[in-house]
Coordinates of C-alpha atoms in Angstrom, one line a residue:
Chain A
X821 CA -50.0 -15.7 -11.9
X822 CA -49.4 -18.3 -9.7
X823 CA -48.0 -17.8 -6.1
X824 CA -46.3 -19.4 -3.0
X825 CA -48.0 -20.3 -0.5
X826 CA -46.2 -21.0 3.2
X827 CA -48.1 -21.1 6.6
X828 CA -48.2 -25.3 7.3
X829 CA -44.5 -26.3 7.1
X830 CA -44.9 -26.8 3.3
X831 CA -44.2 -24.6 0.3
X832 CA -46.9 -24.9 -2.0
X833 CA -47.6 -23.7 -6.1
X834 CA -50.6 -22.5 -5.9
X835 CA -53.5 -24.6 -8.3
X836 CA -57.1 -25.8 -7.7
X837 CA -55.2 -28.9 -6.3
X838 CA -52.9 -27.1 -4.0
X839 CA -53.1 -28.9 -0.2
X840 CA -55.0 -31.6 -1.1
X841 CA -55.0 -35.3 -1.0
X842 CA -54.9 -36.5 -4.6
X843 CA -56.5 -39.9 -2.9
X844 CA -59.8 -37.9 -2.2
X845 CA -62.5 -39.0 -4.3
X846 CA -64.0 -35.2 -4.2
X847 CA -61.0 -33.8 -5.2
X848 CA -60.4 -36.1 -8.4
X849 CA -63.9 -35.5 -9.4
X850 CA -63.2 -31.7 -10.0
X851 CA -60.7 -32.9 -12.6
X852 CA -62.9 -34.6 -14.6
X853 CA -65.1 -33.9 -17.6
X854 CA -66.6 -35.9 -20.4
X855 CA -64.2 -34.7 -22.7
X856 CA -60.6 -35.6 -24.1
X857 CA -58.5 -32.9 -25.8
X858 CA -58.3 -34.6 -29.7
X859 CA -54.7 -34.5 -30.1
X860 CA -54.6 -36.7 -33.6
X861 CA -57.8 -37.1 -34.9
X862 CA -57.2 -37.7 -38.8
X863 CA -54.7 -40.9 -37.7
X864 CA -55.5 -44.5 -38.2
X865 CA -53.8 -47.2 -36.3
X866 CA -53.6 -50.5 -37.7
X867 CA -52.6 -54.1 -35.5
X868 CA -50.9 -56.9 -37.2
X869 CA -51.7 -59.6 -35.1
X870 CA -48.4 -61.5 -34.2
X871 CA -50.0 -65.0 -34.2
X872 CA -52.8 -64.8 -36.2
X873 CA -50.4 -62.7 -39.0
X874 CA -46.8 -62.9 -38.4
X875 CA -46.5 -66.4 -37.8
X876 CA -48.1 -67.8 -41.2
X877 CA -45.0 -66.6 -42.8
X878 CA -44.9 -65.1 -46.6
X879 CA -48.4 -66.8 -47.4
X880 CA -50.8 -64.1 -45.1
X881 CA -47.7 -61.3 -45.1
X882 CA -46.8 -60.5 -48.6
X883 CA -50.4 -59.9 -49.7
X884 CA -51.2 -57.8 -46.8
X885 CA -48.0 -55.9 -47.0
X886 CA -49.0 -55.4 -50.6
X887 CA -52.5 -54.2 -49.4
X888 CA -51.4 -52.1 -47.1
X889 CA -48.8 -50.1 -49.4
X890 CA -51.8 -49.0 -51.0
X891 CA -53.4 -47.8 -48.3
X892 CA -50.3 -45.9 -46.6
X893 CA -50.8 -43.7 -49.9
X894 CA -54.4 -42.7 -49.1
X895 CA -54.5 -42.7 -45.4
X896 CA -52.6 -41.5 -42.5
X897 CA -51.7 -44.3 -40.9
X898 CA -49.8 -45.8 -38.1
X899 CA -48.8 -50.0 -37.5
X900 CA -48.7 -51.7 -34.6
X901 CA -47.7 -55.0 -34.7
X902 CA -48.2 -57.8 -32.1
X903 CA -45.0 -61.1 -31.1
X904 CA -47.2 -63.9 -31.5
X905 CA -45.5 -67.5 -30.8
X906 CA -42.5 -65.9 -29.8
X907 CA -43.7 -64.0 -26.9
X908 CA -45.9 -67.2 -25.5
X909 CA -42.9 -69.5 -25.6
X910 CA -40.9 -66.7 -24.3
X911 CA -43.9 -66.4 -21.0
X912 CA -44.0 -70.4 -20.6
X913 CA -40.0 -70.6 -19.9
X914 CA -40.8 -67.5 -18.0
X915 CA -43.6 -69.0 -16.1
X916 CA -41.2 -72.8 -15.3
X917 CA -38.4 -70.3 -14.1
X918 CA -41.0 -68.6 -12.1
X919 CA -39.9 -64.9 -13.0
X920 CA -42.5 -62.7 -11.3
X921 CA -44.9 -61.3 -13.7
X922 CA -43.2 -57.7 -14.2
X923 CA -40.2 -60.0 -15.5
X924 CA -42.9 -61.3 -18.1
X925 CA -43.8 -58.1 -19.2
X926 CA -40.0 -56.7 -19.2
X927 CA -39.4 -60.4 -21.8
X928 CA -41.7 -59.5 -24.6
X929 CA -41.8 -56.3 -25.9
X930 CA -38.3 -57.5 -27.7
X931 CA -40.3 -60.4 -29.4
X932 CA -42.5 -57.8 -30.9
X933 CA -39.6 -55.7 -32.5
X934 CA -38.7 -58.2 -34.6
X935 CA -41.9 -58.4 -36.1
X936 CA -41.6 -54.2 -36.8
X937 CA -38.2 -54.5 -38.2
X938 CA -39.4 -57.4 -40.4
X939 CA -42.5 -55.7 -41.7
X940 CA -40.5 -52.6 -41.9
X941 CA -38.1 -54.0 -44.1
X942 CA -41.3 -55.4 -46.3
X943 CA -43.0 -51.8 -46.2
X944 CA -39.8 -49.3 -46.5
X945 CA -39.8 -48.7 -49.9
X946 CA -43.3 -47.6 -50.0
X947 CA -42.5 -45.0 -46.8
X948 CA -42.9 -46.9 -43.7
X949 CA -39.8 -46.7 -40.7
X950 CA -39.9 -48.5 -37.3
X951 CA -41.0 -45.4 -34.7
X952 CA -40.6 -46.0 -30.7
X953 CA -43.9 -46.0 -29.4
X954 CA -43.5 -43.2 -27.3
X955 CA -42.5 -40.9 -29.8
X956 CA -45.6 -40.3 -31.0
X957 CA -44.9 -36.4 -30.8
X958 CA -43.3 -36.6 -34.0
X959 CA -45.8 -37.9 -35.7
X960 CA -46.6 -34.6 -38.0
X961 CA -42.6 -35.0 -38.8
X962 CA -43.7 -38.5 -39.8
X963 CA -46.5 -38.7 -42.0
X964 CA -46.6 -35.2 -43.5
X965 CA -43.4 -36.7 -45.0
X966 CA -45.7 -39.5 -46.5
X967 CA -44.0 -41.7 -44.0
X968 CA -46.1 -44.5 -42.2
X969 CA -44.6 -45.3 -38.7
X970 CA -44.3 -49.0 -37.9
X971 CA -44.2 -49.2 -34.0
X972 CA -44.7 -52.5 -31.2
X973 CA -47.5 -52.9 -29.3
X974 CA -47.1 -53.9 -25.9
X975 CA -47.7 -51.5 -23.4
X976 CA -44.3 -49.6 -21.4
X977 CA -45.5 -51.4 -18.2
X978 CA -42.0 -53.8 -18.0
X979 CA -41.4 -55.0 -14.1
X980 CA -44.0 -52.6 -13.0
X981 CA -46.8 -54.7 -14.5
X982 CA -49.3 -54.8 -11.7
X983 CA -50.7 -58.3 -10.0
X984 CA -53.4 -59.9 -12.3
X985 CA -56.5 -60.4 -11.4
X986 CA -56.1 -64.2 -11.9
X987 CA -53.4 -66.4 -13.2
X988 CA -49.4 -65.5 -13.6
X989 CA -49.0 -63.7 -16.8
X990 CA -49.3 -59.7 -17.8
X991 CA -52.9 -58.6 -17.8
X992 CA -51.8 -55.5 -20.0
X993 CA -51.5 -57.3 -23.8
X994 CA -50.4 -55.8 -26.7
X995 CA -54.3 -55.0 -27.8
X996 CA -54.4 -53.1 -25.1
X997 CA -51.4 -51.3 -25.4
X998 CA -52.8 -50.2 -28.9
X999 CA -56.4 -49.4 -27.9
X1000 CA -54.8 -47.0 -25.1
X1001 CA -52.0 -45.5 -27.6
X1002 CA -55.3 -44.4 -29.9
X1003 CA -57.4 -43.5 -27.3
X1004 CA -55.2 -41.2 -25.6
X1005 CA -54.1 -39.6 -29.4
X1006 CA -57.7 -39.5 -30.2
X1007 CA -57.1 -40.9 -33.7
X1008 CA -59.6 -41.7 -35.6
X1009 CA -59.7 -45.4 -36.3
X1010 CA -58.8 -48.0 -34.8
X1011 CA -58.5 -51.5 -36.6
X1012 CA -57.4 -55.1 -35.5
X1013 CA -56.4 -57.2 -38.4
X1014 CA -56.4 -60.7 -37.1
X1015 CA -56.7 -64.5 -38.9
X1016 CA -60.6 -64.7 -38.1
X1017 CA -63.3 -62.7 -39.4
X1018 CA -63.9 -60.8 -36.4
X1019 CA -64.8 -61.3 -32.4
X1020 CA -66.6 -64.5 -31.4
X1021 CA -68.9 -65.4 -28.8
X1022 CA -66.5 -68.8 -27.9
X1023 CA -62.9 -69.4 -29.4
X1024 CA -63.8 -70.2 -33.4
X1025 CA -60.6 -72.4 -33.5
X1026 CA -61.8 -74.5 -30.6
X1027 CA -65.3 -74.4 -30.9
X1028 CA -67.2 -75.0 -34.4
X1029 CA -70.8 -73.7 -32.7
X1030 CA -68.4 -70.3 -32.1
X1031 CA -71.1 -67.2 -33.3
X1032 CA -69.4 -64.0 -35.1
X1033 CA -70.1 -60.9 -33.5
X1034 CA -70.9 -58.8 -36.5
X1035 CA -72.2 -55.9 -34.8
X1036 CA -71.7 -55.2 -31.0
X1037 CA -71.8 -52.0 -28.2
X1038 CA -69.9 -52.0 -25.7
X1039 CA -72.1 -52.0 -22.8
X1040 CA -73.8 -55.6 -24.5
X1041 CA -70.4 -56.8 -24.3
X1042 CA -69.0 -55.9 -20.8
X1043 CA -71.2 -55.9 -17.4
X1044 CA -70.9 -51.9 -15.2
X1045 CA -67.9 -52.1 -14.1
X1046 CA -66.0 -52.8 -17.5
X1047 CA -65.8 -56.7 -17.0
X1048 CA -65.8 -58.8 -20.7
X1049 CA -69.1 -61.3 -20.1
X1050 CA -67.9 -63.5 -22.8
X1051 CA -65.2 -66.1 -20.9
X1052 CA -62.9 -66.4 -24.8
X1053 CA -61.9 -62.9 -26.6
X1054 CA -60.0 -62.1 -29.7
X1055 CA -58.7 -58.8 -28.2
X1056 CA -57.3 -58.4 -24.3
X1057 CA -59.6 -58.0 -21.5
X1058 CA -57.8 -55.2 -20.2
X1059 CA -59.0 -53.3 -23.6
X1060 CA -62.4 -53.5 -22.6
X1061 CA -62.3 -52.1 -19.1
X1062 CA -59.9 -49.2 -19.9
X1063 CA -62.4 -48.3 -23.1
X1064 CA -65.9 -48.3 -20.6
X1065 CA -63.7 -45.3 -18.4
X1066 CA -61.7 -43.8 -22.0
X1067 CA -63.4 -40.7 -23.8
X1068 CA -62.0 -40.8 -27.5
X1069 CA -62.3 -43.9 -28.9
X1070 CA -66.0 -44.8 -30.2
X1071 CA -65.2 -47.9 -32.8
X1072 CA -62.9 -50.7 -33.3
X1073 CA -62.9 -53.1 -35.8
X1074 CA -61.7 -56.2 -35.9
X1075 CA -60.6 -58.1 -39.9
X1076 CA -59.9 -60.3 -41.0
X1077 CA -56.2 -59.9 -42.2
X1078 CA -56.6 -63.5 -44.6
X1079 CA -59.0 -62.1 -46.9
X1080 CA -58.2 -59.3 -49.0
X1081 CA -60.0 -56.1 -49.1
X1082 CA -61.2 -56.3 -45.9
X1083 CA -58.8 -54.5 -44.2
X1084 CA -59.8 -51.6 -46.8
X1085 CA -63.3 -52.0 -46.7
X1086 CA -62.9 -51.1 -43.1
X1087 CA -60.2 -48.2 -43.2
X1088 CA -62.2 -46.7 -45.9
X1089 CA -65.4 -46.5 -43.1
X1090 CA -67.3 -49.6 -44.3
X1091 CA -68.7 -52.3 -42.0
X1092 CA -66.3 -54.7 -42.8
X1093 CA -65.3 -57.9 -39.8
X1094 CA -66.5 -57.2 -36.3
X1095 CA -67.8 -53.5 -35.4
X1096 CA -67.9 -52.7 -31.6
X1097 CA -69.2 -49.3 -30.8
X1098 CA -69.4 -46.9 -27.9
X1099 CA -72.4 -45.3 -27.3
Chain B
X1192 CA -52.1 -73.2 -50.0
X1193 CA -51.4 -74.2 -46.8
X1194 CA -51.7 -70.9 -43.9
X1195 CA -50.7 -72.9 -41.5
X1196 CA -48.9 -70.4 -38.2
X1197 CA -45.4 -71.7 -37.8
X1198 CA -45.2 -72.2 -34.1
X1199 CA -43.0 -73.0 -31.7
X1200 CA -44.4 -75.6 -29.1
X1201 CA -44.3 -74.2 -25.6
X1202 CA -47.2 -75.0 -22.5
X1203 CA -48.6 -71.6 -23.3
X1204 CA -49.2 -73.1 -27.2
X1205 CA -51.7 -71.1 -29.3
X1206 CA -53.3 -69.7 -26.3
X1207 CA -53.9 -66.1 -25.9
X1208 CA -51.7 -64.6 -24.1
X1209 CA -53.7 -62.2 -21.6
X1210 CA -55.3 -66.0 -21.1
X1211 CA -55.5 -66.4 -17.4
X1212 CA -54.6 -70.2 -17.9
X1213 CA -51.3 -71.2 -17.4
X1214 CA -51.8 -74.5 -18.7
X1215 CA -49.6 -77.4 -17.1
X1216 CA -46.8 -75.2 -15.7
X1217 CA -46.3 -75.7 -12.3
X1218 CA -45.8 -71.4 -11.3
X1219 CA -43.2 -71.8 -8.6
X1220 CA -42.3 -67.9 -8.1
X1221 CA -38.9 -66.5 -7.5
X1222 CA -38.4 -63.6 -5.1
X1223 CA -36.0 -61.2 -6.9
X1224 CA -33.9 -59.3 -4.0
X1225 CA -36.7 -59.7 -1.4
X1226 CA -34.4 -57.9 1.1
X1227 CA -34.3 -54.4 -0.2
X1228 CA -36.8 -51.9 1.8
X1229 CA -38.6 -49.9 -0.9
X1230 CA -39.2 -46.3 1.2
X1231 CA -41.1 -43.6 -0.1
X1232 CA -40.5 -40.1 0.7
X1233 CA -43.6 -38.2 0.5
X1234 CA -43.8 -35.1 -1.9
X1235 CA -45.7 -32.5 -0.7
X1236 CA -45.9 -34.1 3.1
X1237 CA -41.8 -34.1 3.3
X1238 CA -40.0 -32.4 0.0
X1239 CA -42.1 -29.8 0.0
X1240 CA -41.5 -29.1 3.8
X1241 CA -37.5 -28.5 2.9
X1242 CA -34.9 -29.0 4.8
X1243 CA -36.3 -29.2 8.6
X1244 CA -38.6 -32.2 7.4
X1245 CA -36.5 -33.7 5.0
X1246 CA -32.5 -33.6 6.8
X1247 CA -33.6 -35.5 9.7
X1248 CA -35.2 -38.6 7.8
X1249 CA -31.5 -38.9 5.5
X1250 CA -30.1 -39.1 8.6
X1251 CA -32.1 -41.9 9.7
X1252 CA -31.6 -43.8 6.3
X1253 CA -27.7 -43.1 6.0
X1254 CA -27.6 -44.5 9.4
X1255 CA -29.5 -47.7 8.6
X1256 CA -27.6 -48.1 5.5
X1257 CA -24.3 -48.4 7.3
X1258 CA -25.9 -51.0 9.6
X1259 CA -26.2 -53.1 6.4
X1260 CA -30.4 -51.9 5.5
X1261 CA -30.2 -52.0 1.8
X1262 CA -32.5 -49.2 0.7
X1263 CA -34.2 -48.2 -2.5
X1264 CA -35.8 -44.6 -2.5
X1265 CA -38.9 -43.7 -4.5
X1266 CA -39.4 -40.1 -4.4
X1267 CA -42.6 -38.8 -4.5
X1268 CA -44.3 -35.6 -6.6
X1269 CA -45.9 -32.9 -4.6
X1270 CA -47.2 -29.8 -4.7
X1271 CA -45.8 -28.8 -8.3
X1272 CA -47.3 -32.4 -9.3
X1273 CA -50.5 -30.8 -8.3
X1274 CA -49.8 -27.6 -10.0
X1275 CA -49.3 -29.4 -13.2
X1276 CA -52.2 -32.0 -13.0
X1277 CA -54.7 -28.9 -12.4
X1278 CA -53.4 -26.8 -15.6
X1279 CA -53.3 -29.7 -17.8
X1280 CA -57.1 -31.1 -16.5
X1281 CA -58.3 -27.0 -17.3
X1282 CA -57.1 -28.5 -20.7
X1283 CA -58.9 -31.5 -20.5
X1284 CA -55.6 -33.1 -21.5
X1285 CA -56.0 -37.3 -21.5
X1286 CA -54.8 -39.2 -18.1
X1287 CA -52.0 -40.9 -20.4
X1288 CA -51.1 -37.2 -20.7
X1289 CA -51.1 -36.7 -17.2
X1290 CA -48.8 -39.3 -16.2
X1291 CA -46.3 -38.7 -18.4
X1292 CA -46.5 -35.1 -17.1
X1293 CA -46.6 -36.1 -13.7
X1294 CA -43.3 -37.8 -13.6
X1295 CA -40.9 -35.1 -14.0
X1296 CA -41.3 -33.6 -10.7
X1297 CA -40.7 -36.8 -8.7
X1298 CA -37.8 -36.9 -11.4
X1299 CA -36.9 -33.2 -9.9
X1300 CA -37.1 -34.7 -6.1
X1301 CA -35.0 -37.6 -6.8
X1302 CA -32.2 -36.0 -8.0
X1303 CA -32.2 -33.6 -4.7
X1304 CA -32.3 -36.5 -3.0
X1305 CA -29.4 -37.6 -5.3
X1306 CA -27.3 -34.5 -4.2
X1307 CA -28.0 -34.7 -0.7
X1308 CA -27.1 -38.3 -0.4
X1309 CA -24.3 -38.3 -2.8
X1310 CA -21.4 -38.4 -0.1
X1311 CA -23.0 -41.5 1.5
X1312 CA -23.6 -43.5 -1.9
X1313 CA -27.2 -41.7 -3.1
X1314 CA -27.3 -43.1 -6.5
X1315 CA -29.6 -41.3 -8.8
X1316 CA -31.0 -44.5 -11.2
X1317 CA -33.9 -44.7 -14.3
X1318 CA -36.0 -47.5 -14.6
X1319 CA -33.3 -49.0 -17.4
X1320 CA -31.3 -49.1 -14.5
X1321 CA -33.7 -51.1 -12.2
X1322 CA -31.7 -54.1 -13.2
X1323 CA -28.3 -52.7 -11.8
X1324 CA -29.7 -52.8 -8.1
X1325 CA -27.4 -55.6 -7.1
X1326 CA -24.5 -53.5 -8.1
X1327 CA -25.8 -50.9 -6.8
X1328 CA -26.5 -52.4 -2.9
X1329 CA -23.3 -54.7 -2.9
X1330 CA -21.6 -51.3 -3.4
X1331 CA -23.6 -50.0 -0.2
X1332 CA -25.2 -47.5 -2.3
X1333 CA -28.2 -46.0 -1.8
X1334 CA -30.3 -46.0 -5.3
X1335 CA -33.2 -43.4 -5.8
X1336 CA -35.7 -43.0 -8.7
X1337 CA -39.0 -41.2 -9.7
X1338 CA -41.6 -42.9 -7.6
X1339 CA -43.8 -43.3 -10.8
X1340 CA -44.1 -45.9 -12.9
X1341 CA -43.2 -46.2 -16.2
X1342 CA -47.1 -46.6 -17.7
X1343 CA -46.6 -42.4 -19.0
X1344 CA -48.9 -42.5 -22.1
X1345 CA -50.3 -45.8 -21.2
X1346 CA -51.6 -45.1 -17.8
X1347 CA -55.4 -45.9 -17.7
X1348 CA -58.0 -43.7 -17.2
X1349 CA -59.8 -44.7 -13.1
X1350 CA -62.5 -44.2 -12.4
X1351 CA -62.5 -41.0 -10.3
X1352 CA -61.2 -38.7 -12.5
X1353 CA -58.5 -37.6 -14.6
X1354 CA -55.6 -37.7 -12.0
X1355 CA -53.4 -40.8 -13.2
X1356 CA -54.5 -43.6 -10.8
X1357 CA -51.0 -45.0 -10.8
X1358 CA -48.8 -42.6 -9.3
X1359 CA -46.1 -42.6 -7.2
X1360 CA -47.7 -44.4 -4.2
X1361 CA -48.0 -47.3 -6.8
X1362 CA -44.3 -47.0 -8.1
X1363 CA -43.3 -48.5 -4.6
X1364 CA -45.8 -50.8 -4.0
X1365 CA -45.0 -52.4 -7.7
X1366 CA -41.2 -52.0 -7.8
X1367 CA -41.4 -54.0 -4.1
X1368 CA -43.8 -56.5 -5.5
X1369 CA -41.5 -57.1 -8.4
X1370 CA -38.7 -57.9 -6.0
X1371 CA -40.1 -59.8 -3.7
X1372 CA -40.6 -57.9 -0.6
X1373 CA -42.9 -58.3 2.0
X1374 CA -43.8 -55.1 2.8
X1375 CA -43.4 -51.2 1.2
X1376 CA -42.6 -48.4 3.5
X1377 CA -43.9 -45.0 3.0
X1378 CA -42.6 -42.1 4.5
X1379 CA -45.7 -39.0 5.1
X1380 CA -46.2 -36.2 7.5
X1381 CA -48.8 -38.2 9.4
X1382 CA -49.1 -40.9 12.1
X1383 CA -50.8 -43.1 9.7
X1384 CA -53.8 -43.9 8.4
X1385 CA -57.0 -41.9 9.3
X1386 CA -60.8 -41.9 8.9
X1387 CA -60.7 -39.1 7.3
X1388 CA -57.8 -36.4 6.2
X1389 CA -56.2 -35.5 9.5
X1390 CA -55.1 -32.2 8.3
X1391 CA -58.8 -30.8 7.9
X1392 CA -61.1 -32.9 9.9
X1393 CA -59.4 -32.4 13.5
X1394 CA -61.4 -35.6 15.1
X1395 CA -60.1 -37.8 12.0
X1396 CA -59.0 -41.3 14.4
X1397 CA -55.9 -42.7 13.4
X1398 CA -56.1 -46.9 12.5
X1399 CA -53.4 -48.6 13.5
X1400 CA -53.4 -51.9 11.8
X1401 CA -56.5 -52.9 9.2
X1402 CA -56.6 -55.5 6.2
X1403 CA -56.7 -53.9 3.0
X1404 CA -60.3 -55.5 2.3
X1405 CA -61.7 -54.0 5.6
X1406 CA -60.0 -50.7 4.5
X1407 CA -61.7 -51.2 0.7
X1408 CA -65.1 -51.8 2.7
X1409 CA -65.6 -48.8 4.6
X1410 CA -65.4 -46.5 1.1
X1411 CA -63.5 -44.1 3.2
X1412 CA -63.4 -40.9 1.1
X1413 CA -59.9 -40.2 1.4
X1414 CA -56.7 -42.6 1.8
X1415 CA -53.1 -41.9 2.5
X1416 CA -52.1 -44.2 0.5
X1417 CA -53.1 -44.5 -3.5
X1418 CA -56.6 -46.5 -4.0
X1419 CA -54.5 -49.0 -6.6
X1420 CA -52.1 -49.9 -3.8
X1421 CA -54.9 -51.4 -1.6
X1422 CA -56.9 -52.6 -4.6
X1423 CA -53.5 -55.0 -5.4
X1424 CA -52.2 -55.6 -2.0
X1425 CA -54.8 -59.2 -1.8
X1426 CA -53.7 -60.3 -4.9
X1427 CA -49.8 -59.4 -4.6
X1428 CA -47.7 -62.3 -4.5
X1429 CA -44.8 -61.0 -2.4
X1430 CA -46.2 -58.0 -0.4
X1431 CA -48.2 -58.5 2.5
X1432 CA -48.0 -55.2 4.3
X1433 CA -47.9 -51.6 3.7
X1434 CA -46.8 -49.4 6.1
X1435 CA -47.1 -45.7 6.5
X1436 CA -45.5 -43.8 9.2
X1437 CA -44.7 -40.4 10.0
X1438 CA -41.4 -38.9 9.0
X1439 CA -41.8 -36.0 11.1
X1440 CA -41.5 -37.5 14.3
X1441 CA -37.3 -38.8 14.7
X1442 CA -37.2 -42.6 14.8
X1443 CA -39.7 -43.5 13.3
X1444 CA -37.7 -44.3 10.1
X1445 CA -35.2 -46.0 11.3
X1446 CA -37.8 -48.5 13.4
X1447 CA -39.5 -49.2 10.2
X1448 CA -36.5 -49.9 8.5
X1449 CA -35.4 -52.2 11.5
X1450 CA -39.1 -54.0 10.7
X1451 CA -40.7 -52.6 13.7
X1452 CA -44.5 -52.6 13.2
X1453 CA -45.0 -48.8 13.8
X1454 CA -47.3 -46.1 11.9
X1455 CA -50.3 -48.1 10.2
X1456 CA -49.7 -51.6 9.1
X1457 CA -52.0 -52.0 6.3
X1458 CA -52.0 -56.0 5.7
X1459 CA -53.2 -58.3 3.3

């Protein structure tokens, strides 16, 4: 049973953490371990890329809506979906206005629901429905009712996105806003379905001597401290660092969302696109 | 077939957006309401101390208020914060966990605050209504919210644990950053910054005025101040100081509300 304590001027609960300065690198230590509690393990989460998908229109959407109402009947599954052109034009009038970059972040998340309620209205009648991304809790409600929640991508940061590193715009993207969604759920899979056939070692559409990354861990990918080495990614930067510290998540695939089958291939455990591992 | 992406043509183009490239727009920032003093008040160094720690500093603030000091209030967690953080890490519970968990208690302190400030404008407000503020200060009111940021599920794991690294130390420094101050204010139970915590090492010396990359270099092994707000404070646009000083001692409020350099000035 926990107690009150008094004696300093304070009333304290009493816990393992009671009277002590959370800043102390001692007494975060004692928190940690190299364990997550798995929360939804038998999920998969699958990202629509908003510019690589989105934007082409009917011509990459209705086949991939068509594969993936197959798949919502054999997996457990939950879509993310990215803004794509929207969101950059949306962060250059931003950036001429000179709105500080929490203002960027509060902008975009709207540019992404309209790509949910669009693939929602494209995947309803085979069981999907537009979910808030925080309310995750009721996912049992969701998909034991055969339902496939369709949810944005971009992290809750809004005008409390902190000061990049470099440069004026969010560091915290939408790939990120995923990868931390799974991770801290635990689930199972995690799958980026994109226009190219996986990560690159330069930008493929810029650069014709661009490599693909078939196979990759992630400490060949990112130096100690979580840093991407490569200067050009397909996925956010910010997904890297926050997987070297992150416990759950030990694969992500990247697909091509272009080419059919591949997005199956890779849901059903195959190598399919770019496989990065954790070791 | 053509699969070509139908864009719209903007500087940022096809570029990625988490690119750190802006391209050829010319970033002229805007300060947001750079007037507004963002104050903390400390959980468990002044809620959790009731009434004798806490009435004095309203005092101070209503005061300053009336003089025309528009003030937003973060409130800060404390010892039930702690409570919670230590169950949930016995349960090895994610840090996106934790941080969702860990803002209902600031939640809990606000709205005392809320109460106790109501008959001089206290304004209890959620982050949706972060974009009321003007309405809120032309009023004269004083608007208070959780000190923690909005991240919840999304918080990152640090690297020193499974606390949330973003807590409610970092709700001030951002929501001040967003707005364009220069400096954040937080309200403790100490003169400032020490060597080393002043409540258990007894010869701990107090630092009066140190640059947040001096402060970074000497790996000091506790802060009163969250790691993340030092980490930020050289690449914040807007803030260029953070000041702690002690609410305990009367005055000392209402001089750092009046801009007064006292406590520890920590500074860009």
């Amino acid at each position: 049973m926990s107690k009150l304590v008094t004696g300093d001027g304070r009333t304290h609960v009493e816990s393992s953490l009671m009277r002590e300065s959370l800043q102390d690198r001692d007494v975060l230590g004692r928190t940690d371990s190299d364990h997550d509690l798995q929360i939804f393990p038998d999920v998969a989460l699958v990202s629509i890329g908003g510019q690589s998908i989105f934007d082409r229109g009917r011509e990459a959407l209705l086949p991939l809506a068509d594969e993936l109402a197959g798949l919502m009947k054999r997996h457990r599954l939950v879509i993310g979906v990215g803004g794509g052109t929207r969101v950059r034009h949306t962060a250059s009038i931003a950036l001429d206005l000179g709105l500080p970059v929490g203002g960027i972040a509060q902008l975009v998340g709207a540019m992404e629901e309209l790509n949910a309620i669009m693939l929602n209205a494209l995947l309803s009648r085979h069981g999907a429905m537009t979910m808030q991304r925080d309310h995750f809790w009721d996912l049992p409600l969701y998909l034991n009712s055969g339902i496939t929640p369709i949810c944005i991508s971009i992290p809750p940061y809004h005008l409390w996105e902190p000061p990049p590193e470099e440069g004026n715009l969010p560091a915290h993207g939408s790939d990120f806003g995923l990868f931390q969604l799974a991770d801290v759920l635990a689930f199972k899979q995690l799958i980026y379905v994109k226009d190219v056939d996986g990560m690159y070692d330069r930008d493929p559409k810029k650069d014709d001597g661009a490599r693909l990354i078939r196979h990759a861990t992630l400490d060949e990918l990112t130096d100690a401290e979580g840093h991407l080495r490569q200067a050009d990614s397909v996925l956010d930067k910010q997904l890297f660092w926050a997987w070297k510290r992150a416990r759950n998540i030990k694969r992500i695939q990247i697909v091509n969302g272009l080419v059919r089958g591949q997005l199956t291939a890779a849901l059903d455990g195959h190598d399919a696109g770019t496989v990065l591992v954790k070791e | 077939m053509t699969m070509d992406r139908k864009t719209i043509a903007s500087a940022l183009g096809e570029s990625s957006l988490t690119d750190t490239g802006i391209g050829s727009i010319d970033y002229q920032a805007v300060a947001v309401m750079p007037d507004v003093r963002v104050v903390k008040i400390g959980g468990q160094s002044i809620m959790d101390r009731g009434r004798a720690a806490l009435f004095p500093i309203l005092e101070e603030i209503v005061a300053c208020r009336k003089q025309g000091i528009q003030v937003l209030l973060l409130a800060g967690g404390g010892t039930r914060a702690r409570h919670i953080y230590s169950v949930a890490s016995e349960l090895e519970l994610p840090t996106g966990v934790l941080a969702k968990l860990g803002s209902y208690v600031p939640i809990q302190n606000a709205r005392m605050l809320q109460m106790l400030l109501a008959k001089h404008g206290g304004i209890f407000i959620s982050v949706d209504d972060f974009e009321k503020l003007p309405l809120y200060m032309q009023l004269g009111c004083i608007p208070i919210m959780n000190g923690m940021p909005p991240f919840g599920y999304w918080e990152k794991r640090g690297d020193d644990g499974r606390i949330p690294p973003h807590r409610t130390d970092a709700g001030v420094f951002l929501s001040a950053e967003f707005l364009g101050c220069t400096r954040a204010i937080f309200i403790k139970d100490e003169d400032g910054l020490y060597t080393d915590d002043p409540k258990k090492k007894p010869d701990a010396e107090l630092i009066r005025r140190i640059s947040a990359g001096e402060l970074l270099a000497r790996d000091l092994p506790d802060l009163i101040v969250e790691r993340v707000c030092v980490e930020y404070l050289p690449r914040a646009r807007w803030l260029r100081e953070l000041q702690v000083v002690n609410g305990l001692r009367p005055g000392e409020v209402t001089r750092a509300l009046h801009g007064e350099d006292n406590g520890t000035i920590i500074t860009r």
